[in-house]
mmCIF file of N, CA, C and O in Angstrom:
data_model
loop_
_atom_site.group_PDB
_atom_site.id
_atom_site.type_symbol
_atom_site.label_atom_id
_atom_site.label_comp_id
_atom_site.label_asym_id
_atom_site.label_seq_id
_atom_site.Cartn_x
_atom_site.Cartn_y
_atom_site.Cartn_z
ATOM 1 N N UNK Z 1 0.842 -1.168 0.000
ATOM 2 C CA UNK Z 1 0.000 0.000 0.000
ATOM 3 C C UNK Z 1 0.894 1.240 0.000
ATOM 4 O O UNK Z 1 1.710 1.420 0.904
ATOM 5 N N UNK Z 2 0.742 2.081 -1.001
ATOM 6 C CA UNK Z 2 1.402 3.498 -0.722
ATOM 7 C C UNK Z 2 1.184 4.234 0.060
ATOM 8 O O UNK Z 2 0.132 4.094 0.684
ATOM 9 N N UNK Z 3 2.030 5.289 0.364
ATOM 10 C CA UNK Z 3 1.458 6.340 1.151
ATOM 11 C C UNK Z 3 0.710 7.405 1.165
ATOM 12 O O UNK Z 3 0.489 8.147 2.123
ATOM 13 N N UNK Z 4 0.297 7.482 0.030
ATOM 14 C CA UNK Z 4 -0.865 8.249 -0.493
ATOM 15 C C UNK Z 4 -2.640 7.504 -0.128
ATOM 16 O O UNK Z 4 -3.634 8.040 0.363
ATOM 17 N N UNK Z 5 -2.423 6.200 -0.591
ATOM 18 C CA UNK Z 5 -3.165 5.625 -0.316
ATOM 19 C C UNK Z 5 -3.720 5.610 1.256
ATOM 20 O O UNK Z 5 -4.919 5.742 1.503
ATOM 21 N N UNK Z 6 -2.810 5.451 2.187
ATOM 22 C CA UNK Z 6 -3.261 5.383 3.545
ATOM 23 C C UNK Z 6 -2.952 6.546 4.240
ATOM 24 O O UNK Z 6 -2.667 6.418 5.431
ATOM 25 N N UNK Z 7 -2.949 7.618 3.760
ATOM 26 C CA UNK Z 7 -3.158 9.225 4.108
ATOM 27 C C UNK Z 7 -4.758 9.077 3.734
ATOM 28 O O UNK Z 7 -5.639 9.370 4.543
ATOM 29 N N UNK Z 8 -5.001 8.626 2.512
ATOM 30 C CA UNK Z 8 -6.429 8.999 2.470
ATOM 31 C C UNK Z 8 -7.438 7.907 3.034
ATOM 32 O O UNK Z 8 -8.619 8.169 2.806
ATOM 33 N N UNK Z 9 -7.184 6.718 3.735
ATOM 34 C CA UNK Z 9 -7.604 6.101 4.105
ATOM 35 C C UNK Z 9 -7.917 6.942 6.060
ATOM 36 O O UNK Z 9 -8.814 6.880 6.900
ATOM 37 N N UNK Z 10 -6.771 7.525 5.957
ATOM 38 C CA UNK Z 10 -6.459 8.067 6.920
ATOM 39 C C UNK Z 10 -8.061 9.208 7.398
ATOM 40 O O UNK Z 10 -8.842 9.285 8.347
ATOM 41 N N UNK Z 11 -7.852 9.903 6.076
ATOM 42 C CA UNK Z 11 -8.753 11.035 5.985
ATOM 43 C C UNK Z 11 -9.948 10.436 6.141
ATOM 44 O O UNK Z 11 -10.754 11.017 6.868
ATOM 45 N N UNK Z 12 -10.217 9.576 5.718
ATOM 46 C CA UNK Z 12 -11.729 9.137 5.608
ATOM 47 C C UNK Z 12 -12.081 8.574 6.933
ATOM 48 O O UNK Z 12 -13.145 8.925 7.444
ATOM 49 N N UNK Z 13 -11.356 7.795 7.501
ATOM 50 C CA UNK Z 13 -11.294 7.107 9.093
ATOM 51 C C UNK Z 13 -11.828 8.207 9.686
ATOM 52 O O UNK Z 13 -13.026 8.303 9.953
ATOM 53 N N UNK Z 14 -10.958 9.100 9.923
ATOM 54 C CA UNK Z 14 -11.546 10.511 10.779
ATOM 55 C C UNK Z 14 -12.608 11.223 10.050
ATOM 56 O O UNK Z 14 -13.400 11.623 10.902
ATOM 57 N N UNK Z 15 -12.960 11.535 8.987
ATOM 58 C CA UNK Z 15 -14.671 11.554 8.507
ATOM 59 C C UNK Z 15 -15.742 10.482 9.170
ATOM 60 O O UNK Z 15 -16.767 10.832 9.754
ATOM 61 N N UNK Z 16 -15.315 9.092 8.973
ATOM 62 C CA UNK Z 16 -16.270 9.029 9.467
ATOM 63 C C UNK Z 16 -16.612 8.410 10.746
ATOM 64 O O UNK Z 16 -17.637 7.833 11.112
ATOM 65 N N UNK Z 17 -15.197 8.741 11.508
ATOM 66 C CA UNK Z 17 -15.352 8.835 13.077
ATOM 67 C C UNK Z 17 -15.776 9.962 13.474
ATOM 68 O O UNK Z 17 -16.276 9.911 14.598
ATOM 69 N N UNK Z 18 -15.772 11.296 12.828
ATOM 70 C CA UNK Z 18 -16.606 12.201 13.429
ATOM 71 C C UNK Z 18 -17.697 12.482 13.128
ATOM 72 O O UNK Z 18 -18.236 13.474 13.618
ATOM 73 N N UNK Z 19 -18.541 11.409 11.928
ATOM 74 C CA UNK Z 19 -19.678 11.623 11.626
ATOM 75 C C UNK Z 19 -20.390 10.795 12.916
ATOM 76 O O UNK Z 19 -21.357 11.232 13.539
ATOM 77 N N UNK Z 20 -19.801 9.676 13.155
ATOM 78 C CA UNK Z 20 -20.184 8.857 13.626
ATOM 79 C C UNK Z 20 -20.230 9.494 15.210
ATOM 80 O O UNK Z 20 -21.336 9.276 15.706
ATOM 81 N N UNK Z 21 -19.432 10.127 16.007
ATOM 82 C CA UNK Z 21 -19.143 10.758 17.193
ATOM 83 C C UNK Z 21 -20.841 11.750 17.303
ATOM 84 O O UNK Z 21 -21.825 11.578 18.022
ATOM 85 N N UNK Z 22 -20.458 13.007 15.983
ATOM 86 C CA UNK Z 22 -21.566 13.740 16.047
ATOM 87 C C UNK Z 22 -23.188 13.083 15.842
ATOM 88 O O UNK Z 22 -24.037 13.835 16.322
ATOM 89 N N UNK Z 23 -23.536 12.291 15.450
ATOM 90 C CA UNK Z 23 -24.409 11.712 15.320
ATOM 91 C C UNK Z 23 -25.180 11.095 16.059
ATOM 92 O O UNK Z 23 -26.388 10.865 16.009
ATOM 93 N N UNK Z 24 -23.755 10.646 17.299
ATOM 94 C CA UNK Z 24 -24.022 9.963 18.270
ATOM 95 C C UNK Z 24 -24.828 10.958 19.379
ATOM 96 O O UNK Z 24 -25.889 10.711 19.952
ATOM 97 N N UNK Z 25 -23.782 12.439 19.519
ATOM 98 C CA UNK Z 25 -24.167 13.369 20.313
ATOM 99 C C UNK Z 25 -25.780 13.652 19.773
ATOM 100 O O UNK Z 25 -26.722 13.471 20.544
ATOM 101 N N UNK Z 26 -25.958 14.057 18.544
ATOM 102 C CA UNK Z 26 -27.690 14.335 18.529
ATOM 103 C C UNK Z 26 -28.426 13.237 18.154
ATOM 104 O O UNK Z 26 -29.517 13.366 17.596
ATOM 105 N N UNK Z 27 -27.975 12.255 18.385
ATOM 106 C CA UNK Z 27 -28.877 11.240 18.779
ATOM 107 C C UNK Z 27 -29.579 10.952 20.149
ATOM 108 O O UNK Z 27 -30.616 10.298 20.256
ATOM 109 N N UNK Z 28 -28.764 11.619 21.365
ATOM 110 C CA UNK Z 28 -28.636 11.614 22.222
ATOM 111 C C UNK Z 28 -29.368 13.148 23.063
ATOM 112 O O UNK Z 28 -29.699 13.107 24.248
ATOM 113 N N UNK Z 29 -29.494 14.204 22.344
ATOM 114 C CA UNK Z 29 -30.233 15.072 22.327
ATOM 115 C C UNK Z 29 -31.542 15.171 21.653
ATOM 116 O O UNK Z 29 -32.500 15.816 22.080
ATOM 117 N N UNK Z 30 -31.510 14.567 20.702
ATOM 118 C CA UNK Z 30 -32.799 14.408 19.946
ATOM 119 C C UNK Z 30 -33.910 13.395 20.466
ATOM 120 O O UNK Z 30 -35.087 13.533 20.798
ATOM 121 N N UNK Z 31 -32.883 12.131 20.382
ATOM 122 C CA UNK Z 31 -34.286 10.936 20.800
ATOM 123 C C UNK Z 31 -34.075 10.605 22.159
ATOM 124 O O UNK Z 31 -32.976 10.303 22.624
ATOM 125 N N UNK Z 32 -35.363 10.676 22.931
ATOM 126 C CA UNK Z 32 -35.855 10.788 24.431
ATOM 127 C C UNK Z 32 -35.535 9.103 24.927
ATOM 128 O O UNK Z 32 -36.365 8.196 24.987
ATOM 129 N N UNK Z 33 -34.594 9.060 25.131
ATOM 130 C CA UNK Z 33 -34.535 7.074 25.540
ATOM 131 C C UNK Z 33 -33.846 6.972 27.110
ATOM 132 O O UNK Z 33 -33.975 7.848 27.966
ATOM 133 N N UNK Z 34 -33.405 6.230 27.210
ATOM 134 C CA UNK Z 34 -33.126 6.162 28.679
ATOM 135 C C UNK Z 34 -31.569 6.045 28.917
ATOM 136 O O UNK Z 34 -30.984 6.249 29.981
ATOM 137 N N UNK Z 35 -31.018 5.673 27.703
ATOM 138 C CA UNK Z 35 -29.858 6.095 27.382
ATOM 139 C C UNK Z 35 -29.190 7.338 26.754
ATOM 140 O O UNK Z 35 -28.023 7.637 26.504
ATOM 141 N N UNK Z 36 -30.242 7.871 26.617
ATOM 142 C CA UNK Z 36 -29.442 9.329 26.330
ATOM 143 C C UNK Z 36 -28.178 10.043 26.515
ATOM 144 O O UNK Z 36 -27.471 10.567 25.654
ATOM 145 N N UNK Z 37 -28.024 9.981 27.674
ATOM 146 C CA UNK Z 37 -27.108 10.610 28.481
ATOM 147 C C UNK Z 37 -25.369 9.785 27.856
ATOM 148 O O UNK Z 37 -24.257 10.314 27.840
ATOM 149 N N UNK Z 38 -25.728 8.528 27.467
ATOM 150 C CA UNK Z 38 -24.762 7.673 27.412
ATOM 151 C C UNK Z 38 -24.043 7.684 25.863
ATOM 152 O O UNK Z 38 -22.850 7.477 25.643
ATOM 153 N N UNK Z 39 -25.070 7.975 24.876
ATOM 154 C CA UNK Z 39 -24.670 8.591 23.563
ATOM 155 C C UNK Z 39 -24.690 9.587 23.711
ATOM 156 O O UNK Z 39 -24.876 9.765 22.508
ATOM 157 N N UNK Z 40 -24.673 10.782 24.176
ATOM 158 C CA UNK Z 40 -24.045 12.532 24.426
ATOM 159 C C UNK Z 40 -22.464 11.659 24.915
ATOM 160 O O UNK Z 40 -21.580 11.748 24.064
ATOM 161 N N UNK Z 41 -22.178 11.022 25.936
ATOM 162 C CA UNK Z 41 -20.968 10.669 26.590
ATOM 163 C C UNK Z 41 -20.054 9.733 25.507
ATOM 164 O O UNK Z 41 -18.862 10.030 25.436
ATOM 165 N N UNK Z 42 -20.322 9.128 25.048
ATOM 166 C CA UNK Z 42 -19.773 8.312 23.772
ATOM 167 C C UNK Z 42 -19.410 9.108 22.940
ATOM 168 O O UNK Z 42 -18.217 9.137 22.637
ATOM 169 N N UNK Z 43 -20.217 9.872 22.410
ATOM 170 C CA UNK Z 43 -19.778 10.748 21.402
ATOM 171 C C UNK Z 43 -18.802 11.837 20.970
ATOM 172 O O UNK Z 43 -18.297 12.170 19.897
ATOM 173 N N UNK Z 44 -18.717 12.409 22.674
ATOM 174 C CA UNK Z 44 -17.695 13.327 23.304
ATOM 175 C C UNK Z 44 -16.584 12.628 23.566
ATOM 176 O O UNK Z 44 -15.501 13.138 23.281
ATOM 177 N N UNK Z 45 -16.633 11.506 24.076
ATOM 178 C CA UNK Z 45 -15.462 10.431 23.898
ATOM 179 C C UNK Z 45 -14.605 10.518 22.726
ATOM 180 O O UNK Z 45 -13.398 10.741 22.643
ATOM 181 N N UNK Z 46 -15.536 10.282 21.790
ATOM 182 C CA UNK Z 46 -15.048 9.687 20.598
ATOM 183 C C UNK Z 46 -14.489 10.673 20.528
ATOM 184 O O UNK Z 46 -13.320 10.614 20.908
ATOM 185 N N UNK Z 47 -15.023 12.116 20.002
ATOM 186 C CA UNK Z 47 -14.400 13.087 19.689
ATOM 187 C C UNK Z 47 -13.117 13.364 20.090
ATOM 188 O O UNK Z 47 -12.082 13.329 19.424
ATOM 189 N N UNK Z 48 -13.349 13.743 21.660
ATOM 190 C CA UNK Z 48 -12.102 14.386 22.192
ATOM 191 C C UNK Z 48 -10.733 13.078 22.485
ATOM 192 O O UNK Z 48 -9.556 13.425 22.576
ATOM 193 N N UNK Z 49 -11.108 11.828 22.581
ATOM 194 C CA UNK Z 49 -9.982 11.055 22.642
ATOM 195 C C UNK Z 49 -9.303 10.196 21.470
ATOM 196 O O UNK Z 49 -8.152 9.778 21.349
ATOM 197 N N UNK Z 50 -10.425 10.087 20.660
ATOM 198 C CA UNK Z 50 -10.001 9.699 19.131
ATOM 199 C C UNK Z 50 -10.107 10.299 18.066
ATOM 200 O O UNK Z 50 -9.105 10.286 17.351
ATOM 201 N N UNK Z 51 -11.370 11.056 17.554
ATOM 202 C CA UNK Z 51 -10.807 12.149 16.290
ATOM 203 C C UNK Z 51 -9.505 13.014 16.426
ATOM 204 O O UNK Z 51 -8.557 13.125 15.648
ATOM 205 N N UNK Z 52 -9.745 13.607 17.673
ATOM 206 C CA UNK Z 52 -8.563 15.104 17.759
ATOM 207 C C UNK Z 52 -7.614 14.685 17.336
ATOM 208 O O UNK Z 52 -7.031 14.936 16.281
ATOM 209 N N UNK Z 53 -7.259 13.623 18.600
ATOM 210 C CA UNK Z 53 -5.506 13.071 18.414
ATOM 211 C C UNK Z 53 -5.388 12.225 17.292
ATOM 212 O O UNK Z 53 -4.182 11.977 17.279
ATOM 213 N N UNK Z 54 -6.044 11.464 16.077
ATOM 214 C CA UNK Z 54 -5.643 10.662 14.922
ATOM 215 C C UNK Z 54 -6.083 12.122 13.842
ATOM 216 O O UNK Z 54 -5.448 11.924 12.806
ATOM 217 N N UNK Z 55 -6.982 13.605 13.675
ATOM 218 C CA UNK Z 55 -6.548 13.882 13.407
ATOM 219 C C UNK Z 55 -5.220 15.461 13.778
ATOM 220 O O UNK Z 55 -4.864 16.203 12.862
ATOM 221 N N UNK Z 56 -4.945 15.558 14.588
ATOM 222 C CA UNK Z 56 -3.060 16.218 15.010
ATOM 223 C C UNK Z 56 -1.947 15.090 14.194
ATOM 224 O O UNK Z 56 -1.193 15.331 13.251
ATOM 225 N N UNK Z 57 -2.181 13.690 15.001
ATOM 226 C CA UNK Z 57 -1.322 12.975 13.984
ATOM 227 C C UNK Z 57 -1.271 13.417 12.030
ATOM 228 O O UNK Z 57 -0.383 13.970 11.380
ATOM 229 N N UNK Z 58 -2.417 12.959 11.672
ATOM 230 C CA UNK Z 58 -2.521 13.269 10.680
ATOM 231 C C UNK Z 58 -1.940 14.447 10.004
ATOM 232 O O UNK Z 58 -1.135 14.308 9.084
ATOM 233 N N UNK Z 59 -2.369 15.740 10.484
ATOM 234 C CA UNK Z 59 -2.178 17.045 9.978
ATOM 235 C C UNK Z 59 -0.530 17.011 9.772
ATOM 236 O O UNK Z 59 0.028 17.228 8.697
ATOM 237 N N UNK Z 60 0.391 16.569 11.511
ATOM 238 C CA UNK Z 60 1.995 16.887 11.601
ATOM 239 C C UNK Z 60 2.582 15.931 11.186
ATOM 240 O O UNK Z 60 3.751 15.761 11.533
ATOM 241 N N UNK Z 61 2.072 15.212 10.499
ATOM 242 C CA UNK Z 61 2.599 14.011 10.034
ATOM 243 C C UNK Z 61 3.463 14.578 9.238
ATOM 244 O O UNK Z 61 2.879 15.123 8.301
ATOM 245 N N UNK Z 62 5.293 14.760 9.173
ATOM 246 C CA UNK Z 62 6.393 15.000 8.722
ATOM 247 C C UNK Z 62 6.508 16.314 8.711
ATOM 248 O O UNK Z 62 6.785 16.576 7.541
ATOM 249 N N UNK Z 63 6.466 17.179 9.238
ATOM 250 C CA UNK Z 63 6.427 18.168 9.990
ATOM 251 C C UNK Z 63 7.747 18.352 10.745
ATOM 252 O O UNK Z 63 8.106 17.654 11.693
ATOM 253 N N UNK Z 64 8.239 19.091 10.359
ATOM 254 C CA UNK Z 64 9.308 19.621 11.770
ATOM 255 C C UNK Z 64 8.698 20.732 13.323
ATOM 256 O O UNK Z 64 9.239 21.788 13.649
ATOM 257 N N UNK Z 65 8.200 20.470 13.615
ATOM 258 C CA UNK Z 65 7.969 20.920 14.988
ATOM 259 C C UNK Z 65 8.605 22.613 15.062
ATOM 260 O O UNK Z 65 8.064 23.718 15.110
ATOM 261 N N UNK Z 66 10.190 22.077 15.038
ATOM 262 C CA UNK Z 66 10.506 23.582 15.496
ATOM 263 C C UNK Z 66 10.744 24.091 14.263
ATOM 264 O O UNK Z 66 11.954 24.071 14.039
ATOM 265 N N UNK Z 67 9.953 24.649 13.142
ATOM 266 C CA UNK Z 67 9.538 25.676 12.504
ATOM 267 C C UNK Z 67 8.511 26.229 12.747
ATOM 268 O O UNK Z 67 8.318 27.244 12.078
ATOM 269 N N UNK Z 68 7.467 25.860 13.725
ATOM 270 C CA UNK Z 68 6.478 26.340 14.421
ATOM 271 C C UNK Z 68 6.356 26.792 15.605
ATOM 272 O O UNK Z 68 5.299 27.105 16.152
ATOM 273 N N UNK Z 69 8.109 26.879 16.327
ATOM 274 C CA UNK Z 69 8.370 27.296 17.306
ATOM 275 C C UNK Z 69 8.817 28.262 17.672
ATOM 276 O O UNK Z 69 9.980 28.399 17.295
ATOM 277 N N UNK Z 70 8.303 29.344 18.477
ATOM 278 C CA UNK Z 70 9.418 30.596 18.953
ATOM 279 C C UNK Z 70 10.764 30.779 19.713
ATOM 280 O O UNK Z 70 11.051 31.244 20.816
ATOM 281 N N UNK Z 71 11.449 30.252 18.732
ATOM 282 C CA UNK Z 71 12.809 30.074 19.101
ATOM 283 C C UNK Z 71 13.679 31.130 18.454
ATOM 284 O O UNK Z 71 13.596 31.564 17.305
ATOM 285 N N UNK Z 72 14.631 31.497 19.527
ATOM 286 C CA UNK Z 72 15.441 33.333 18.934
ATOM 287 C C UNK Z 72 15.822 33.132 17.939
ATOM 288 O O UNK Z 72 15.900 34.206 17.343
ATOM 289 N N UNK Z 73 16.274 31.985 17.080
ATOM 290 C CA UNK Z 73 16.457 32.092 15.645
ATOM 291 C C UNK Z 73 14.755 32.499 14.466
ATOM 292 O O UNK Z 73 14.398 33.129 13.471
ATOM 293 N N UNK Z 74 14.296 31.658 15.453
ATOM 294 C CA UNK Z 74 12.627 31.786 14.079
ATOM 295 C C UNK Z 74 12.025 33.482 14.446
ATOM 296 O O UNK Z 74 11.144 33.809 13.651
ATOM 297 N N UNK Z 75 12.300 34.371 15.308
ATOM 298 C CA UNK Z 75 11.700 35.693 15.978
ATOM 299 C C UNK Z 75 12.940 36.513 15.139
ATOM 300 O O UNK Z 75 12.545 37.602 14.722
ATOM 301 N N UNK Z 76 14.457 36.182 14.788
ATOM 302 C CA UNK Z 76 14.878 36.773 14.203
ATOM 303 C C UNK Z 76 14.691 36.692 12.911
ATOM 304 O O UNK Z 76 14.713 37.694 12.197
ATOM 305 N N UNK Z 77 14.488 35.512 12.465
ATOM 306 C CA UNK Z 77 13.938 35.343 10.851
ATOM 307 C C UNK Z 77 12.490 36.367 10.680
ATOM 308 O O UNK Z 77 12.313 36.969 9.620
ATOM 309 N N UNK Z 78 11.677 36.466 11.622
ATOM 310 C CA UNK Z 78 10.669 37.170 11.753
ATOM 311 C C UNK Z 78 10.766 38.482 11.353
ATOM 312 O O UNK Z 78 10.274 38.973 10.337
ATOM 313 N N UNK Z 79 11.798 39.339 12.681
ATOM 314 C CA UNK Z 79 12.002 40.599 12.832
ATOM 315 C C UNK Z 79 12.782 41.037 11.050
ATOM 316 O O UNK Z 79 12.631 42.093 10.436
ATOM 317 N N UNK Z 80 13.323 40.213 10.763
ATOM 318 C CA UNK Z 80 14.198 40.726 9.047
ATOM 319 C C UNK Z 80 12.823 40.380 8.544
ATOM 320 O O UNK Z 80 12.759 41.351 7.790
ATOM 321 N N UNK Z 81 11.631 39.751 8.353
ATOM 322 C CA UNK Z 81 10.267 40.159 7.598
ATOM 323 C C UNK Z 81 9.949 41.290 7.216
ATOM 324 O O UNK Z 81 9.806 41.827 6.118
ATOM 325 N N UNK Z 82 9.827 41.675 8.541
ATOM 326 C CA UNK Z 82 9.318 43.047 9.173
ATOM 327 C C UNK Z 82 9.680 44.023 8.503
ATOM 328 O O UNK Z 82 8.977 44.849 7.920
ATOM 329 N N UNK Z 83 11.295 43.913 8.604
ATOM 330 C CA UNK Z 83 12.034 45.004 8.237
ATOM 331 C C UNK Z 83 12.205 45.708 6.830
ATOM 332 O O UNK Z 83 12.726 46.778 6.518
ATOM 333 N N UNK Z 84 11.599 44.754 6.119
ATOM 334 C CA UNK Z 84 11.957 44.650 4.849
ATOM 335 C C UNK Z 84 10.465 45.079 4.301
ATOM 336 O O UNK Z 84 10.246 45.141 3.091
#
């Protein structure tokens, strides 16, 4: 499998884990059951412990970190922006 291929396999996983998350939440607001409470809680689950973090992975996937960092070299690359 390439890596193109499972980037977008990637993409779609998290589509439709957050369809599936949100769905869950107004399922859980919408229909009056006795579990309610338990799909609002699932859903927020899903969200905040598995979409976010598979997609952050996703997004920094080969990424250098510290080009997104304020480090006195990247604030001086900055300040010569500026200047110019």
């Amino acid at each position: 499998m390439s890596s193109k291929v499972k980037l977008f396999s990637m993409k779609y996983l998290i589509i439709i884990l957050t369809l599936i998350s949100t769905g869950s939440i107004l399922y859980g607001f919408l229909v009056p059951s006795e579990f309610s409470e338990k799909f609002i809680g699932f859903g927020v689950v899903g969200i905040f412990l598995i979409v976010i973090p598979l997609f952050s992975y996703y997004r920094w996937k080969g990424k250098d970190v510290k080009d997104y960092m304020l480090t006195k070299e990247n604030l001086d690359k900055m300040r010569e922006r500026q200047e110019k």
